[in-house]
Amino acid sequence: MISASGVNKYFGDLHVLKEIDFEVPRGQVVVVLGPSGSGKSTLCRAINRLEPINSGEIQVDGKPLPSEGKALAALRADVGMVFQQFNLFAHKTIVDNVTLAPQKVRKVSSSEARKTAMELLERVGIANQAEKYPAQLSGGQQQRAAIARALAMRPKVMLFDEPTSALDPEMVQEVLDTMTGLADEGMTMLVVTHEMGFARRAAHRVVFMSDGEIVEDSTPEDFFSAPKSERAKDFLGKILTH
Ligand SMILES: Nc1ncnc2c1ncn2[C@@H]1O[C@H](COP(=O)(O)OP(=O)(O)OP(=O)(O)O)[C@@H](O)[C@H]1O
């Protein structure tokens, strides 16, 4: 599980995260929505310590975030992260992309890492692409490879930061289906996305951010049918008329 309490983050004078409090309990899917620049990516990056925070506390699995050393490496291994850009290693095959970190960080043998990688590639539907290089795959397939790579570390939680934003429209659904499958299996997930269909179907809770604050934290049913704040109404008005 993930919990944040009283988290503040500044970039210079810009107050990007303001007294953030929230929780993602084990097995829940929390979708973070909000206008551009509201702090969603920064929140994701803070959870993985890719971005230091100025005050407050973030815990993953009941432990405060370590700032360096072995504990930080262990935290990063426990938190799988999938970004908008897939960030696969271009000169490694898909299966090698998936086996790399478990061998290096978890010290898994190469045969075991390969077996697990093939199972994961099967699960995300691209086992037949295992020996190809990233550039030979479609964007949707590359993003599914990135999800398999994150899962190979056996993370306790998965963070997704706009995982479908860089994809051509026809590939969005295949990635969302993979994510919905993970949610159904009980993976703890924090997902920043503009995909309202996914939020409605897969999220246990929706967190709405605006201008660095959490303005609403509710069920998708309540959020979409009866948003409480003017800011959420305004946001939904803009998104849903598109
Ligand atoms: N490294 C940085 N240095 C300075 N300012 C930054 C940095 N990263 C983000 N910001 C600023 O922090 C604010 C929050 O950015 P963030 O990327 O977290 O928002 P977001 O809600 O994820 O937006 P989007 O939906 O466009 O990705 C923005 O005003 C952004 O310009």
XYZ file of C-alpha atoms and ligand atoms in Angstrom:
273
model
C 0.000 0.000 0.000
C 0.958 3.629 -0.456
C 0.231 6.432 1.963
C 1.093 10.107 1.844
C 0.551 12.614 4.610
C 1.175 16.342 4.615
C 3.340 16.184 1.492
C 4.633 19.458 0.081
C 6.828 19.940 -2.935
C 8.232 23.124 -4.434
C 10.032 23.770 -7.688
C 11.685 27.072 -6.748
C 8.787 29.327 -5.763
C 6.211 27.087 -7.409
C 4.232 25.097 -4.817
C 3.420 21.961 -6.831
C 2.152 19.574 -4.127
C 0.182 21.194 -1.302
C -0.413 19.216 1.901
C -1.162 16.015 0.022
C -2.885 13.282 2.068
C -4.073 10.069 0.508
C -3.859 6.298 0.618
C -3.846 3.459 -1.842
C -4.744 0.383 0.258
C -3.442 -3.014 -0.800
C -5.327 -4.368 -3.804
C -6.961 -1.061 -4.692
C -6.739 0.873 -7.944
C -6.669 4.632 -7.487
C -6.918 6.833 -10.573
C -5.529 10.357 -10.365
C -7.286 12.869 -12.585
C -6.732 16.579 -13.046
C -5.856 19.336 -15.449
C -2.411 19.663 -16.985
C 0.102 21.052 -14.506
C -1.910 20.071 -11.426
C 0.952 17.965 -10.022
C -0.058 14.413 -10.970
C 3.306 13.374 -12.447
C 5.205 14.999 -9.614
C 3.152 12.977 -7.128
C 3.968 9.739 -8.982
C 7.646 10.615 -9.150
C 7.718 11.546 -5.462
C 6.393 8.096 -4.518
C 9.317 6.473 -6.289
C 11.763 9.081 -4.967
C 12.590 10.218 -8.465
C 11.634 13.630 -7.068
C 12.524 14.692 -3.494
C 9.751 16.258 -1.410
C 10.155 19.283 0.859
C 8.018 18.071 3.751
C 5.556 15.405 4.787
C 5.865 11.655 4.599
C 5.258 9.005 1.970
C 5.204 5.326 2.886
C 5.188 2.256 0.692
C 4.086 -0.938 2.399
C 4.190 0.739 5.800
C 7.803 1.872 5.530
C 8.946 5.485 5.096
C 10.739 6.201 1.837
C 14.486 5.750 2.129
C 16.583 8.485 0.538
C 19.604 6.500 -0.566
C 21.587 3.281 -0.636
C 20.316 -0.270 -0.599
C 16.992 0.658 0.957
C 16.274 3.013 -1.930
C 17.153 0.309 -4.472
C 14.783 -2.060 -2.628
C 12.024 0.558 -2.699
C 12.471 1.075 -6.431
C 12.279 -2.698 -6.893
C 9.017 -2.797 -4.930
C 7.436 0.012 -6.953
C 6.944 -0.743 -10.643
C 6.729 2.361 -12.774
C 5.318 2.699 -16.284
C 5.733 6.053 -18.000
C 4.197 7.735 -21.017
C 7.377 6.983 -22.967
C 8.139 3.291 -22.744
C 11.879 3.777 -22.061
C 12.836 0.320 -23.310
C 16.506 -0.280 -24.116
C 16.605 0.100 -27.903
C 19.573 -2.238 -28.431
C 18.197 -5.104 -26.394
C 15.521 -7.542 -27.438
C 12.145 -7.433 -25.717
C 12.891 -10.503 -23.597
C 16.305 -9.090 -22.621
C 14.634 -5.843 -21.589
C 12.424 -7.853 -19.244
C 15.179 -10.057 -17.774
C 17.738 -7.307 -17.156
C 16.633 -5.835 -13.826
C 15.670 -9.109 -12.099
C 19.120 -10.488 -12.892
C 20.969 -7.356 -11.812
C 18.917 -6.238 -8.839
C 17.147 -9.370 -7.603
C 20.104 -11.642 -8.500
C 17.788 -14.089 -10.239
C 19.563 -16.666 -12.461
C 19.389 -16.030 -16.195
C 17.340 -19.175 -16.895
C 14.817 -18.328 -14.188
C 14.643 -14.678 -15.309
C 13.974 -15.822 -18.867
C 11.266 -18.250 -17.810
C 9.500 -15.536 -15.801
C 9.943 -13.025 -18.636
C 8.317 -15.372 -21.137
C 5.384 -15.968 -18.760
C 4.921 -12.227 -18.376
C 5.184 -11.574 -22.108
C 2.554 -14.280 -22.571
C 0.367 -12.576 -19.998
C 0.575 -9.180 -21.755
C 0.013 -10.877 -25.114
C 3.364 -10.348 -26.860
C 5.279 -13.595 -26.254
C 5.630 -13.953 -30.031
C 7.596 -10.665 -30.122
C 10.153 -11.727 -27.491
C 13.184 -11.831 -29.777
C 12.405 -8.576 -31.571
C 13.858 -5.142 -30.811
C 11.637 -2.353 -29.442
C 11.588 -0.402 -32.718
C 10.091 -3.437 -34.480
C 7.016 -3.328 -32.223
C 3.992 -1.038 -32.275
C 3.659 1.563 -29.539
C 0.990 -0.507 -27.794
C 3.200 -3.604 -27.851
C 6.157 -1.603 -26.530
C 4.062 -0.278 -23.669
C 2.915 -3.805 -22.834
C 6.584 -4.858 -22.856
C 7.286 -1.996 -20.432
C 4.507 -3.303 -18.165
C 5.997 -6.830 -18.324
C 9.406 -5.383 -17.479
C 8.009 -3.630 -14.414
C 6.153 -6.781 -13.317
C 9.330 -8.869 -13.641
C 10.614 -7.247 -10.458
C 7.578 -8.610 -8.614
C 6.593 -5.125 -7.398
C 4.218 -4.629 -4.489
C 2.630 -1.632 -6.202
C 2.489 -0.307 -9.747
C 2.518 3.359 -10.715
C 1.332 4.356 -14.169
C 1.951 7.899 -15.388
C -0.197 8.569 -18.457
C 0.676 5.171 -19.957
C -1.507 5.630 -23.035
C -0.907 9.301 -23.823
C 1.824 8.654 -26.393
C -0.083 5.910 -28.204
C -2.044 6.016 -31.434
C -5.764 5.765 -30.594
C -6.171 2.222 -31.875
C -3.512 0.971 -29.450
C -4.869 2.579 -26.325
C -7.400 -0.156 -25.599
C -4.909 -3.043 -25.660
C -2.814 -1.312 -22.993
C -5.883 -0.448 -20.915
C -7.018 -4.086 -21.174
C -3.639 -5.236 -19.838
C -3.967 -2.776 -16.947
C -7.541 -3.855 -16.230
C -6.316 -7.469 -16.119
C -3.732 -6.507 -13.504
C -6.353 -4.650 -11.495
C -8.621 -7.714 -11.591
C -5.752 -9.810 -10.227
C -5.577 -7.511 -7.201
C -2.471 -5.475 -8.014
C -2.201 -2.264 -5.989
C -2.133 0.507 -8.576
C -1.899 4.291 -8.761
C -2.779 5.405 -12.272
C -2.498 8.907 -13.702
C -4.608 8.897 -16.831
C -7.035 10.872 -18.950
C -8.865 7.667 -19.871
C -12.218 8.161 -18.180
C -13.478 4.743 -19.305
C -10.659 3.063 -17.387
C -11.371 5.232 -14.338
C -15.046 4.262 -14.416
C -14.424 0.553 -14.958
C -11.287 -0.274 -13.012
C -10.835 2.334 -10.279
C -11.903 1.772 -6.694
C -11.320 5.487 -6.094
C -10.737 8.620 -8.083
C -8.476 11.339 -6.720
C -8.992 14.695 -8.425
C -6.059 17.115 -8.283
C -6.080 20.757 -9.194
C -3.328 23.308 -8.680
C -1.281 20.998 -6.438
C -4.161 20.047 -4.141
C -6.320 16.979 -3.772
C -9.734 18.507 -4.258
C -11.826 15.321 -4.292
C -11.235 11.714 -3.284
C -14.284 9.569 -3.973
C -15.666 6.549 -5.793
C -15.804 6.846 -9.588
C -19.624 6.691 -9.410
C -19.776 9.702 -7.085
C -17.067 11.611 -8.882
C -18.548 11.307 -12.354
C -22.209 11.644 -11.446
C -22.003 14.150 -8.606
C -18.687 16.008 -8.395
C -18.736 18.310 -5.363
C -16.306 21.064 -6.278
C -16.619 23.696 -8.993
C -13.103 22.779 -10.144
C -14.080 19.142 -10.748
C -17.306 20.169 -12.488
C -15.357 22.491 -14.734
C -12.752 19.777 -15.496
C -15.380 17.150 -16.282
C -17.295 19.631 -18.428
C -14.214 20.152 -20.577
C -13.175 16.486 -20.756
C -16.570 14.911 -21.332
C -17.629 17.277 -24.092
C -14.646 16.135 -26.213
N 11.523 19.640 -13.013
C 10.691 20.689 -12.904
N 11.166 21.933 -12.668
C 10.321 22.980 -12.537
N 8.982 22.912 -12.607
C 8.456 21.699 -12.835
C 9.272 20.530 -13.003
N 8.458 19.459 -13.215
C 7.201 19.927 -13.193
N 7.192 21.269 -12.965
C 5.996 22.127 -12.831
O 5.227 21.583 -11.758
C 3.822 21.689 -12.058
C 3.210 20.312 -11.960
O 3.708 19.497 -13.019
P 3.265 17.983 -13.235
O 4.033 17.486 -14.424
O 3.394 17.251 -11.969
O 1.734 18.166 -13.608
P 0.739 17.130 -14.284
O -0.543 17.291 -13.560
O 1.361 15.782 -14.308
O 0.603 17.703 -15.760
P 0.398 16.911 -17.166
O -1.005 16.354 -17.133
O 0.546 18.026 -18.174
O 1.472 15.891 -17.249
C 3.731 22.331 -13.430
O 3.510 23.719 -13.261
C 5.085 22.077 -14.031
O 5.418 23.077 -14.973
